[in-house]
mmCIF file of C-alpha atoms in Angstrom:
data_model
loop_
_atom_site.group_PDB
_atom_site.id
_atom_site.type_symbol
_atom_site.label_atom_id
_atom_site.label_comp_id
_atom_site.label_asym_id
_atom_site.label_seq_id
_atom_site.Cartn_x
_atom_site.Cartn_y
_atom_site.Cartn_z
ATOM 1 C CA GLU U 1 114.915 119.795 97.381
ATOM 2 C CA GLN U 2 111.478 119.786 95.743
ATOM 3 C CA ASP U 3 108.205 117.983 96.509
ATOM 4 C CA ARG U 4 107.852 114.943 94.239
ATOM 5 C CA GLY U 5 104.069 114.934 94.675
ATOM 6 C CA LEU U 6 103.675 118.179 92.710
ATOM 7 C CA PRO U 7 103.173 118.296 88.924
ATOM 8 C CA VAL U 8 106.467 118.552 87.041
ATOM 9 C CA GLY U 9 105.655 122.042 85.790
ATOM 10 C CA GLU U 10 105.023 123.345 89.304
ATOM 11 C CA ILE U 11 108.268 121.811 90.591
ATOM 12 C CA ARG U 12 110.060 123.526 87.730
ATOM 13 C CA ARG U 13 108.557 126.941 88.505
ATOM 14 C CA ASN U 14 109.244 126.678 92.237
ATOM 15 C CA ALA U 15 112.941 125.906 91.749
ATOM 16 C CA ARG U 16 115.893 128.117 90.933
ATOM 17 C CA ARG U 17 116.794 127.164 87.401
ATOM 18 C CA GLY U 18 118.501 128.387 84.273
ATOM 19 C CA ILE U 19 116.461 129.924 81.444
ATOM 20 C CA GLY U 20 117.040 130.929 77.835
ATOM 21 C CA ASP U 21 120.291 129.464 76.531
ATOM 22 C CA HIS U 22 121.100 127.695 79.815
ATOM 23 C CA PRO U 23 121.000 124.061 78.593
ATOM 24 C CA LEU U 24 120.348 122.013 81.738
ATOM 25 C CA THR U 25 119.261 122.412 85.359
ATOM 26 C CA ILE U 26 119.139 119.347 87.621
ATOM 27 C CA LEU U 27 116.450 119.371 90.339
ATOM 28 C CA ARG U 28 116.142 116.919 93.249
ATOM 29 C CA THR U 29 112.908 115.673 94.832
ATOM 30 C CA GLY U 30 114.418 113.321 97.399
ATOM 31 C CA GLN U 31 113.378 110.149 95.564
ATOM 32 C CA THR U 32 113.884 111.286 91.969
ATOM 33 C CA ILE U 33 115.842 113.680 89.761
ATOM 34 C CA LEU U 34 114.283 116.136 87.300
ATOM 35 C CA PHE U 35 116.219 117.232 84.210
ATOM 36 C CA ASP U 36 115.062 120.702 83.158
ATOM 37 C CA GLN U 37 116.394 120.995 79.606
ATOM 38 C CA SER U 38 116.334 123.987 77.286
ATOM 39 C CA HIS U 39 114.438 123.319 74.050
ATOM 40 C CA ILE U 40 117.153 125.279 72.258
ATOM 41 C CA PHE U 41 119.489 122.329 72.850
ATOM 42 C CA PHE U 42 117.207 119.314 73.363
ATOM 43 C CA ASP U 43 114.097 117.948 71.703
ATOM 44 C CA GLY U 44 111.949 115.458 73.617
ATOM 45 C CA ILE U 45 113.556 112.238 72.346
ATOM 46 C CA TRP U 46 117.123 113.501 72.632
ATOM 47 C CA GLY U 47 116.406 114.933 76.075
ATOM 48 C CA MET U 48 115.118 111.546 77.233
ATOM 49 C CA ALA U 49 118.304 109.881 75.992
ATOM 50 C CA ILE U 50 120.524 112.402 77.794
ATOM 51 C CA ALA U 51 118.541 111.983 81.024
ATOM 52 C CA GLU U 52 118.906 108.204 80.810
ATOM 53 C CA VAL U 53 122.647 108.395 80.084
ATOM 54 C CA MET U 54 123.234 110.721 83.032
ATOM 55 C CA THR U 55 121.126 108.541 85.341
ATOM 56 C CA ASN U 56 123.037 105.410 84.364
ATOM 57 C CA GLN U 57 126.361 107.204 84.811
ATOM 58 C CA ALA U 58 125.306 108.450 88.244
ATOM 59 C CA SER U 59 124.277 104.927 89.263
ATOM 60 C CA SER U 60 127.639 103.496 88.219
ATOM 61 C CA TRP U 61 129.520 106.280 90.024
ATOM 62 C CA VAL U 62 127.612 105.551 93.241
ATOM 63 C CA GLN U 63 128.915 101.991 93.225
ATOM 64 C CA HIS U 64 132.458 103.275 92.677
ATOM 65 C CA LEU U 65 132.308 106.039 95.285
ATOM 66 C CA THR U 66 130.973 103.753 98.018
ATOM 67 C CA SER U 67 134.178 101.726 97.731
ATOM 68 C CA ILE U 68 136.432 104.757 98.316
ATOM 69 C CA LYS U 69 137.557 105.547 101.846
ATOM 70 C CA THR U 70 136.115 108.851 103.049
ATOM 71 C CA LYS U 71 138.305 111.805 103.977
ATOM 72 C CA LYS U 72 137.480 114.749 106.180
ATOM 73 C CA MET U 73 137.435 117.983 104.213
ATOM 74 C CA SER U 74 136.348 121.506 105.006
ATOM 75 C CA ALA U 75 132.943 122.469 103.687
ATOM 76 C CA PRO U 76 133.060 124.577 100.500
ATOM 77 C CA GLU U 77 131.956 128.170 100.758
ATOM 78 C CA PRO U 78 128.597 128.511 98.985
ATOM 79 C CA LEU U 79 128.355 130.840 96.014
ATOM 80 C CA GLN U 80 126.189 133.860 96.810
ATOM 81 C CA LEU U 81 124.168 135.044 93.816
ATOM 82 C CA ARG U 82 122.808 138.564 94.109
ATOM 83 C CA ILE U 83 120.007 140.039 92.023
ATOM 84 C CA SER U 84 120.668 143.494 90.641
ATOM 85 C CA PRO U 85 118.066 146.297 91.055
ATOM 86 C CA ASP U 86 117.796 146.558 87.253
ATOM 87 C CA PHE U 87 116.829 142.890 87.030
ATOM 88 C CA ILE U 88 114.141 143.359 89.701
ATOM 89 C CA ASP U 89 112.745 146.404 87.856
ATOM 90 C CA GLU U 90 112.531 144.514 84.558
ATOM 91 C CA THR U 91 110.875 141.541 86.261
ATOM 92 C CA ASN U 92 108.260 143.759 87.911
ATOM 93 C CA LYS U 93 107.482 145.404 84.566
ATOM 94 C CA LEU U 94 106.867 141.997 83.003
ATOM 95 C CA ARG U 95 104.658 140.865 85.866
ATOM 96 C CA ALA U 96 102.591 144.041 85.623
ATOM 97 C CA ALA U 97 102.094 143.748 81.852
ATOM 98 C CA GLU U 98 98.625 142.686 80.676
ATOM 99 C CA ASN U 99 100.103 140.312 78.096
ATOM 100 C CA TYR U 100 102.498 138.647 80.544
ATOM 101 C CA ALA U 101 102.922 135.202 78.996
ATOM 102 C CA PHE U 102 104.561 133.388 81.885
ATOM 103 C CA TYR U 103 101.443 132.726 83.931
ATOM 104 C CA GLU U 104 100.647 129.058 83.733
ATOM 105 C CA VAL U 105 99.161 126.290 85.815
ATOM 106 C CA ASP U 106 100.127 122.639 85.561
ATOM 107 C CA ALA U 107 98.281 119.373 86.065
ATOM 108 C CA GLU U 108 99.071 115.726 85.472
ATOM 109 C CA THR U 109 97.549 112.285 85.838
ATOM 110 C CA SER U 110 98.491 108.638 85.353
ATOM 111 C CA SER U 111 94.920 107.335 85.175
ATOM 112 C CA VAL U 112 94.983 106.229 81.526
ATOM 113 C CA ASP U 113 93.905 102.569 81.415
ATOM 114 C CA MET U 114 96.558 101.172 79.081
ATOM 115 C CA ARG U 115 94.970 97.721 79.216
ATOM 116 C CA LEU U 116 91.787 99.195 77.717
ATOM 117 C CA VAL U 117 93.713 101.160 75.071
ATOM 118 C CA GLN U 118 95.720 98.120 73.946
ATOM 119 C CA GLN U 119 92.606 95.964 74.001
ATOM 120 C CA ALA U 120 90.746 98.408 71.755
ATOM 121 C CA ARG U 121 93.642 98.476 69.277
ATOM 122 C CA LYS U 122 93.791 94.675 69.230
ATOM 123 C CA PHE U 123 90.107 94.191 68.431
ATOM 124 C CA LEU U 124 90.011 97.080 65.952
ATOM 125 C CA LYS U 125 92.918 95.487 64.099
ATOM 126 C CA GLN U 126 90.829 92.332 63.712
ATOM 127 C CA ARG U 127 88.262 94.551 61.956
ATOM 128 C CA GLY U 128 90.938 95.912 59.620
ATOM 129 C CA ILE U 129 91.455 99.232 61.423
ATOM 130 C CA LYS U 130 95.024 100.068 62.399
ATOM 131 C CA LEU U 131 95.258 102.902 64.912
ATOM 132 C CA THR U 132 98.425 103.634 66.876
ATOM 133 C CA ILE U 133 98.259 104.680 70.523
ATOM 134 C CA ASN U 134 99.103 108.220 69.419
ATOM 135 C CA ASP U 135 96.257 108.119 66.870
ATOM 136 C CA MET U 136 93.843 107.205 69.662
ATOM 137 C CA LEU U 137 95.197 109.977 71.880
ATOM 138 C CA VAL U 138 94.804 112.560 69.108
ATOM 139 C CA LEU U 139 91.282 111.309 68.337
ATOM 140 C CA SER U 140 90.401 111.516 72.037
ATOM 141 C CA ARG U 141 91.704 115.087 72.148
ATOM 142 C CA VAL U 142 89.552 116.004 69.142
ATOM 143 C CA PHE U 143 86.428 114.608 70.843
ATOM 144 C CA HIS U 144 87.433 116.126 74.193
ATOM 145 C CA ALA U 145 87.890 119.620 72.744
ATOM 146 C CA ALA U 146 84.513 119.368 71.018
ATOM 147 C CA ASN U 147 82.571 118.208 74.080
ATOM 148 C CA TYR U 148 84.362 119.644 77.129
ATOM 149 C CA GLU U 149 82.344 121.357 79.852
ATOM 150 C CA PRO U 150 83.686 122.109 83.360
ATOM 151 C CA ASN U 151 82.010 120.145 86.132
ATOM 152 C CA ASP U 152 79.114 121.715 88.039
ATOM 153 C CA PHE U 153 81.063 122.196 91.279
ATOM 154 C CA LEU U 154 83.708 124.267 89.513
ATOM 155 C CA MET U 155 81.125 126.318 87.644
ATOM 156 C CA LYS U 156 79.369 127.039 90.934
ATOM 157 C CA GLU U 157 82.654 128.324 92.361
ATOM 158 C CA VAL U 158 83.332 130.434 89.255
ATOM 159 C CA ARG U 159 79.885 132.065 89.493
ATOM 160 C CA THR U 160 80.717 133.348 92.986
ATOM 161 C CA LEU U 161 83.552 135.500 91.589
ATOM 162 C CA PRO U 162 83.126 139.290 91.281
ATOM 163 C CA GLU U 163 81.377 140.245 88.045
ATOM 164 C CA ASP U 164 84.405 141.935 86.462
ATOM 165 C CA LEU U 165 86.358 138.696 86.957
ATOM 166 C CA ARG U 166 83.534 136.229 86.411
ATOM 167 C CA LYS U 167 82.697 137.293 82.844
ATOM 168 C CA PRO U 168 86.175 136.842 81.282
ATOM 169 C CA VAL U 169 86.711 133.593 83.204
ATOM 170 C CA LEU U 170 83.394 132.189 81.950
ATOM 171 C CA LYS U 171 84.335 133.259 78.407
ATOM 172 C CA SER U 172 87.702 131.483 78.720
ATOM 173 C CA LEU U 173 86.013 128.294 79.950
ATOM 174 C CA GLU U 174 83.380 128.494 77.220
ATOM 175 C CA ASP U 175 86.169 128.705 74.627
ATOM 176 C CA SER U 176 87.817 125.606 76.162
ATOM 177 C CA GLY U 177 85.209 123.367 74.550
ATOM 178 C CA GLY U 178 83.142 123.247 71.386
ATOM 179 C CA TYR U 179 86.035 123.741 68.968
ATOM 180 C CA ASN U 180 88.305 121.803 66.618
ATOM 181 C CA PRO U 181 91.880 122.122 67.979
ATOM 182 C CA ALA U 182 94.915 122.815 65.794
ATOM 183 C CA LEU U 183 97.560 120.513 67.284
ATOM 184 C CA LEU U 184 101.285 121.069 66.789
ATOM 185 C CA ILE U 185 102.641 117.500 66.846
ATOM 186 C CA PRO U 186 106.432 116.940 66.880
ATOM 187 C CA ILE U 187 107.413 113.949 64.713
ATOM 188 C CA ASP U 188 110.653 112.120 65.568
ATOM 189 C CA ALA U 189 112.852 112.388 62.460
ATOM 190 C CA SER U 190 116.041 111.007 64.009
ATOM 191 C CA PHE U 191 115.849 107.783 61.985
ATOM 192 C CA VAL U 192 115.365 109.654 58.692
ATOM 193 C CA GLN U 193 117.359 112.859 59.183
ATOM 194 C CA PRO U 194 119.417 112.702 62.412
ATOM 195 C CA LYS U 195 120.613 116.262 61.847
ATOM 196 C CA GLU U 196 117.058 117.621 61.733
ATOM 197 C CA ARG U 197 115.905 115.658 64.831
ATOM 198 C CA ILE U 198 112.237 116.741 64.727
ATOM 199 C CA TYR U 199 109.725 117.541 61.998
ATOM 200 C CA PRO U 200 106.631 119.358 63.335
ATOM 201 C CA ILE U 201 103.181 119.061 61.797
ATOM 202 C CA THR U 202 100.041 121.063 62.489
ATOM 203 C CA PHE U 203 97.060 118.741 62.545
ATOM 204 C CA ARG U 204 93.404 119.724 62.585
ATOM 205 C CA ASN U 205 90.701 117.130 62.045
ATOM 206 C CA ALA U 206 89.151 117.649 58.610
ATOM 207 C CA ILE U 207 86.672 114.754 58.800
ATOM 208 C CA GLY U 208 83.580 116.515 60.110
ATOM 209 C CA GLY U 209 81.302 113.487 59.812
ATOM 210 C CA ILE U 210 83.268 111.533 62.409
ATOM 211 C CA PHE U 211 81.505 113.350 65.270
ATOM 212 C CA GLY U 212 78.014 112.336 64.154
ATOM 213 C CA ALA U 213 79.164 108.792 63.358
ATOM 214 C CA HIS U 214 80.749 108.547 66.819
ATOM 215 C CA GLN U 215 77.576 109.640 68.622
ATOM 216 C CA GLU U 216 75.295 107.432 66.511
ATOM 217 C CA ALA U 217 77.498 104.368 67.036
ATOM 218 C CA ILE U 218 77.503 104.889 70.821
ATOM 219 C CA ALA U 219 73.726 105.396 70.876
ATOM 220 C CA ALA U 220 73.180 102.275 68.745
ATOM 221 C CA LEU U 221 75.495 100.226 70.968
ATOM 222 C CA GLN U 222 73.655 101.358 74.101
ATOM 223 C CA ALA U 223 70.248 100.639 72.570
ATOM 224 C CA HIS U 224 71.303 97.138 71.510
ATOM 225 C CA THR U 225 72.855 96.457 74.930
ATOM 226 C CA ASP U 226 69.666 97.547 76.721
ATOM 227 C CA SER U 227 67.250 95.685 74.447
ATOM 228 C CA PRO U 228 68.890 93.280 71.970
ATOM 229 C CA ASN U 229 66.703 92.457 68.978
ATOM 230 C CA ASP U 230 66.976 92.244 65.197
ATOM 231 C CA LYS U 231 66.092 95.891 64.699
ATOM 232 C CA SER U 232 68.615 97.167 67.263
ATOM 233 C CA TRP U 233 71.293 94.916 65.768
ATOM 234 C CA GLU U 234 70.622 96.224 62.271
ATOM 235 C CA ARG U 235 71.006 99.785 63.565
ATOM 236 C CA LEU U 236 74.228 98.939 65.436
ATOM 237 C CA ASP U 237 75.754 97.086 62.497
ATOM 238 C CA LYS U 238 75.028 99.972 60.131
ATOM 239 C CA ALA U 239 76.318 102.606 62.584
ATOM 240 C CA ARG U 240 79.429 100.572 63.345
ATOM 241 C CA ARG U 241 80.326 100.122 59.676
ATOM 242 C CA SER U 242 79.989 103.859 59.094
ATOM 243 C CA TYR U 243 81.961 104.787 62.226
ATOM 244 C CA PHE U 244 84.764 102.317 61.529
ATOM 245 C CA ALA U 245 85.073 103.690 57.994
ATOM 246 C CA TYR U 246 85.574 107.152 59.496
ATOM 247 C CA LEU U 247 88.150 105.778 61.950
ATOM 248 C CA ASN U 248 90.043 104.187 59.082
ATOM 249 C CA ALA U 249 90.038 107.498 57.213
ATOM 250 C CA PHE U 250 91.198 109.325 60.353
ATOM 251 C CA GLY U 251 94.152 106.960 60.794
ATOM 252 C CA GLU U 252 95.093 107.237 57.125
ATOM 253 C CA MET U 253 94.912 111.033 57.295
ATOM 254 C CA LEU U 254 97.294 111.117 60.280
ATOM 255 C CA ASN U 255 99.648 108.730 58.474
ATOM 256 C CA ALA U 256 99.605 110.979 55.415
ATOM 257 C CA PHE U 257 100.533 113.989 57.563
ATOM 258 C CA LYS U 258 103.410 112.023 59.116
ATOM 259 C CA ASP U 259 104.659 110.782 55.730
ATOM 260 C CA VAL U 260 104.755 114.316 54.321
ATOM 261 C CA ALA U 261 106.526 115.616 57.436
ATOM 262 C CA MET U 262 109.147 112.845 57.353
ATOM 263 C CA GLN U 263 110.059 113.936 53.836
ATOM 264 C CA GLY U 264 110.632 117.465 55.122
ATOM 265 C CA GLU U 265 107.849 118.877 52.965
ATOM 266 C CA SER U 266 105.196 120.085 55.426
ATOM 267 C CA LEU U 267 104.180 123.752 55.580
ATOM 268 C CA ASN U 268 105.651 124.057 59.090
ATOM 269 C CA ILE U 269 109.067 122.829 57.954
ATOM 270 C CA SER U 270 109.099 125.021 54.832
ATOM 271 C CA ILE U 271 108.362 128.148 56.894
ATOM 272 C CA LEU U 272 110.965 127.226 59.539
ATOM 273 C CA LYS U 273 113.607 126.768 56.837
ATOM 274 C CA LEU U 274 112.620 130.045 55.174
ATOM 275 C CA ILE U 275 112.818 132.053 58.413
ATOM 276 C CA GLY U 276 115.997 130.248 59.504
ATOM 277 C CA ASN U 277 117.861 131.450 56.406
ATOM 278 C CA LEU U 278 116.950 135.113 56.938
ATOM 279 C CA PRO U 279 119.105 137.655 58.830
ATOM 280 C CA PRO U 280 118.414 137.750 62.608
ATOM 281 C CA SER U 281 117.009 141.283 62.282
ATOM 282 C CA SER U 282 114.257 139.930 59.997
ATOM 283 C CA GLN U 283 113.508 136.706 61.854
ATOM 284 C CA HIS U 284 111.835 138.173 64.952
ATOM 285 C CA PRO U 285 109.306 140.461 63.158
ATOM 286 C CA LEU U 286 108.267 137.633 60.822
ATOM 287 C CA ASP U 287 107.953 135.198 63.721
ATOM 288 C CA GLN U 288 105.534 137.608 65.446
ATOM 289 C CA ILE U 289 103.119 137.806 62.492
ATOM 290 C CA PRO U 290 101.291 134.495 63.148
ATOM 291 C CA GLN U 291 100.665 135.496 66.792
ATOM 292 C CA ARG U 292 98.669 138.508 65.600
ATOM 293 C CA SER U 293 96.550 136.474 63.189
ATOM 294 C CA GLY U 294 94.560 133.618 64.712
ATOM 295 C CA PRO U 295 93.924 131.628 61.494
ATOM 296 C CA LEU U 296 97.542 132.044 60.348
ATOM 297 C CA ASN U 297 98.860 130.930 63.735
ATOM 298 C CA GLU U 298 96.639 127.836 63.682
ATOM 299 C CA VAL U 299 97.984 126.817 60.272
ATOM 300 C CA ILE U 300 101.672 127.449 61.013
ATOM 301 C CA LYS U 301 102.171 126.917 64.748
ATOM 302 C CA GLY U 302 98.955 125.381 66.055
ATOM 303 C CA GLU U 303 96.945 126.365 69.117
ATOM 304 C CA GLU U 304 98.439 123.727 71.374
ATOM 305 C CA VAL U 305 101.452 121.419 71.516
ATOM 306 C CA PHE U 306 100.613 117.706 71.624
ATOM 307 C CA SER U 307 103.827 115.796 72.289
ATOM 308 C CA ASN U 308 103.760 112.054 72.958
ATOM 309 C CA VAL U 309 107.287 110.643 73.315
ATOM 310 C CA GLY U 310 105.959 107.078 73.461
ATOM 311 C CA ARG U 311 107.015 104.166 75.622
ATOM 312 C CA VAL U 312 110.498 104.220 77.129
ATOM 313 C CA ALA U 313 112.969 101.341 76.745
ATOM 314 C CA GLU U 314 112.961 98.362 79.092
ATOM 315 C CA ASN U 315 114.450 99.141 82.526
ATOM 316 C CA SER U 316 114.428 102.873 81.785
ATOM 317 C CA SER U 317 114.169 105.145 84.822
ATOM 318 C CA LEU U 318 112.097 107.841 83.072
ATOM 319 C CA VAL U 319 108.549 108.269 84.387
ATOM 320 C CA ARG U 320 107.285 111.784 83.492
ATOM 321 C CA PHE U 321 107.693 114.229 80.620
ATOM 322 C CA LEU U 322 106.868 117.941 80.385
ATOM 323 C CA SER U 323 106.901 119.459 76.906
ATOM 324 C CA ALA U 324 107.854 122.982 75.796
ATOM 325 C CA LYS U 325 106.391 125.702 73.608
ATOM 326 C CA ASP U 326 107.663 128.701 71.658
ATOM 327 C CA ASP U 327 107.952 132.146 73.249
ATOM 328 C CA GLY U 328 104.693 133.363 71.723
ATOM 329 C CA GLN U 329 101.434 133.902 73.580
ATOM 330 C CA ALA U 330 99.110 132.045 71.218
ATOM 331 C CA LYS U 331 99.407 128.535 72.734
ATOM 332 C CA ARG U 332 96.612 127.606 75.129
ATOM 333 C CA PHE U 333 97.800 124.133 76.092
ATOM 334 C CA VAL U 334 101.006 122.112 76.056
ATOM 335 C CA TRP U 335 100.483 118.357 76.412
ATOM 336 C CA GLY U 336 103.350 116.034 77.345
ATOM 337 C CA ILE U 337 102.771 112.274 77.349
ATOM 338 C CA LEU U 338 105.151 109.474 78.351
ATOM 339 C CA THR U 339 104.641 105.755 79.002
ATOM 340 C CA ASP U 340 107.138 104.203 81.421
ATOM 341 C CA ASP U 341 108.560 100.670 81.296
ATOM 342 C CA THR U 342 105.668 99.341 83.417
ATOM 343 C CA ASP U 343 103.154 100.579 80.799
ATOM 344 C CA ARG U 344 101.943 103.412 83.010
ATOM 345 C CA MET U 345 101.106 106.456 80.892
ATOM 346 C CA THR U 346 101.488 109.884 82.509
ATOM 347 C CA VAL U 347 99.819 112.895 80.885
ATOM 348 C CA THR U 348 101.080 116.370 81.835
ATOM 349 C CA LEU U 349 99.296 119.589 80.931
ATOM 350 C CA ARG U 350 100.587 123.157 80.910
ATOM 351 C CA ASP U 351 97.580 125.471 80.901
ATOM 352 C CA PHE U 352 97.951 128.992 79.443
ATOM 353 C CA ARG U 353 94.272 129.857 78.967
ATOM 354 C CA PRO U 354 93.249 133.542 79.364
ATOM 355 C CA HIS U 355 91.670 132.984 82.784
ATOM 356 C CA VAL U 356 94.977 131.780 84.321
ATOM 357 C CA PRO U 357 96.651 135.235 84.691
ATOM 358 C CA LEU U 358 93.330 136.848 85.658
ATOM 359 C CA LEU U 359 92.615 134.427 88.494
ATOM 360 C CA THR U 360 96.251 134.265 89.613
ATOM 361 C CA ARG U 361 96.530 138.042 89.934
ATOM 362 C CA ALA U 362 93.268 138.100 91.893
ATOM 363 C CA GLY U 363 94.552 135.509 94.368
ATOM 364 C CA HIS U 364 92.548 132.524 93.053
ATOM 365 C CA HIS U 365 95.443 130.230 92.143
ATOM 366 C CA ARG U 366 93.721 127.214 93.744
ATOM 367 C CA LEU U 367 90.770 127.673 91.390
ATOM 368 C CA THR U 368 93.074 127.754 88.348
ATOM 369 C CA GLN U 369 94.635 124.516 89.617
ATOM 370 C CA LYS U 370 91.216 122.883 89.965
ATOM 371 C CA LEU U 371 90.262 123.946 86.432
ATOM 372 C CA ALA U 372 93.505 122.554 84.987
ATOM 373 C CA ASN U 373 93.030 119.291 86.905
ATOM 374 C CA ASP U 374 89.487 119.031 85.584
ATOM 375 C CA TYR U 375 90.700 119.544 82.017
ATOM 376 C CA VAL U 376 93.395 116.867 82.097
ATOM 377 C CA LEU U 377 91.181 114.382 83.982
ATOM 378 C CA THR U 378 88.300 114.788 81.525
ATOM 379 C CA PHE U 379 90.730 114.233 78.646
ATOM 380 C CA VAL U 380 91.964 110.974 80.186
ATOM 381 C CA ALA U 381 88.358 109.965 80.882
ATOM 382 C CA GLU U 382 87.694 110.509 77.160
ATOM 383 C CA VAL U 383 90.649 108.233 76.284
ATOM 384 C CA ASN U 384 89.384 105.460 78.570
ATOM 385 C CA GLN U 385 85.762 105.800 77.506
ATOM 386 C CA LEU U 386 86.651 105.832 73.802
ATOM 387 C CA SER U 387 88.757 102.682 74.258
ATOM 388 C CA LEU U 388 85.899 100.936 76.067
ATOM 389 C CA HIS U 389 83.322 101.907 73.435
ATOM 390 C CA LEU U 390 85.569 100.826 70.556
ATOM 391 C CA THR U 391 86.218 97.467 72.225
ATOM 392 C CA ASP U 392 82.500 96.847 72.798
ATOM 393 C CA MET U 393 81.672 97.830 69.213
ATOM 394 C CA ALA U 394 84.398 95.642 67.743
ATOM 395 C CA LEU U 395 83.262 92.628 69.792
ATOM 396 C CA ALA U 396 79.532 93.065 69.217
ATOM 397 C CA GLU U 397 78.091 90.099 67.314
ATOM 398 C CA ASP U 398 74.626 89.264 66.055
ATOM 399 C CA GLU U 399 72.795 86.637 68.058
ATOM 400 C CA MET U 400 70.670 84.031 66.315
ATOM 401 C CA ARG U 401 67.136 84.130 67.678
ATOM 402 C CA TRP U 402 64.471 81.461 67.328
ATOM 403 C CA GLY U 403 60.903 82.468 67.479
#
C-alpha cells in the first residue's frame, strides 16, 4: 500500500510494477487506486476510459459481494518472485552509466485558480478573442520558460554545494529559463480516426513580438491603475489592442497546428508512419538520430511533453494524471494535466533535467525535489497571474473626466 500524499510519479517508482510490454499494474494508496498503464497499449484518453470502466465495475462488484455469505478458506500461498544475479548485474550497470535515463523527480500541484482562468476566457471572448483552456496553459508555459528563475532560497542552497557539483547544477538551472520550449502536444484523434487514437504535434511559439507586447500591456495596466489619467489610458488602450492582436494570432496558430494534425499531415505523423513501415532492424537506428541532434529532436519529438487530457465527465472518479515519454534521453520535462469533475485542475511534472542524476547520486534528492516543486509552482503561478492580468485588461474602461 502506497502513500497517497506523494506525487503520482513517486508512488509509481516506489512500487513493484510491470514495465515494457506489461500493460497494467494496479497500485493501492488506502483511499484511492492508481492505474499504471503502459503507453504501448494506452494513450491518455483511452487509459482514462479504462480506469473509469474498471472503477465502476469494482464498485458494482462490491455491492454484489457484500450480499454473499462469507466462507472460511485457507489463505493462499504467496508467489515468491526471485531476482536472478544476471538481472542484478544488468541493473547495476545501468545505474552506474553516465547517461542513465531513469533518474527523475516528480512534483504536482492543484493550485490553479480555475475561476480566474474561466473568468479570463469569458471576458476575452467579449473582446473577440477565443482561447481554450489548453491555449492559455500553453501560453503560460511559453512565458514561464522564458522568465523562470529559481527562488533565492534554493539558489543559496545550490551555492553551498561542492564546486564540481555546483557548476553543472547551476548550468542546468540556467538552461531551465530564458528559452522558447518545443512542446510535444498529443491531440486526441479518436473522433476523427479512432484507429489512430492520437496525433502528436510539436509546437514552438513563432510569434516573437508577443513577449514585448505582454510586458508593455502589464506595465501600462499597472501605470493606469496607480495613476489613472488620459495619458495613462491612451497608453493602456494602445498596448491592450496590440497585445490582444498577438493573443488572437497565438490562438489561431495553435488551431492551425491542430487542424493539420487532425488531418494526419503533420511532420511528426509523417515521420512516425515512415519509421513504422520500415523493418525492425532499421527502426531503432533511425529513432536514435534525433536524440543526437538537438535541433532535429526539437522539430520531430520536442523537448518536453505537454499533455492536457481536459476535464473528466460528470461523476468521474479520476483526479490525477501522469503522462509518459519515449525511451530517449532528450526530454527535460513531462507535463500531465487533468481537471476533475469538481473543476480542480491538477498539474503533474516529471523532471529529467541534467542536475537530477547528479544531485541524486550525490545524496541530494531532497534538493532535486525542492527544485521540481519550485518549477511546477512557478508555472501554476504564471497561469494564475496571466489569467488575472488578462481579466483586468479586458475589463479596463476609460473614465470620463471633467475638469
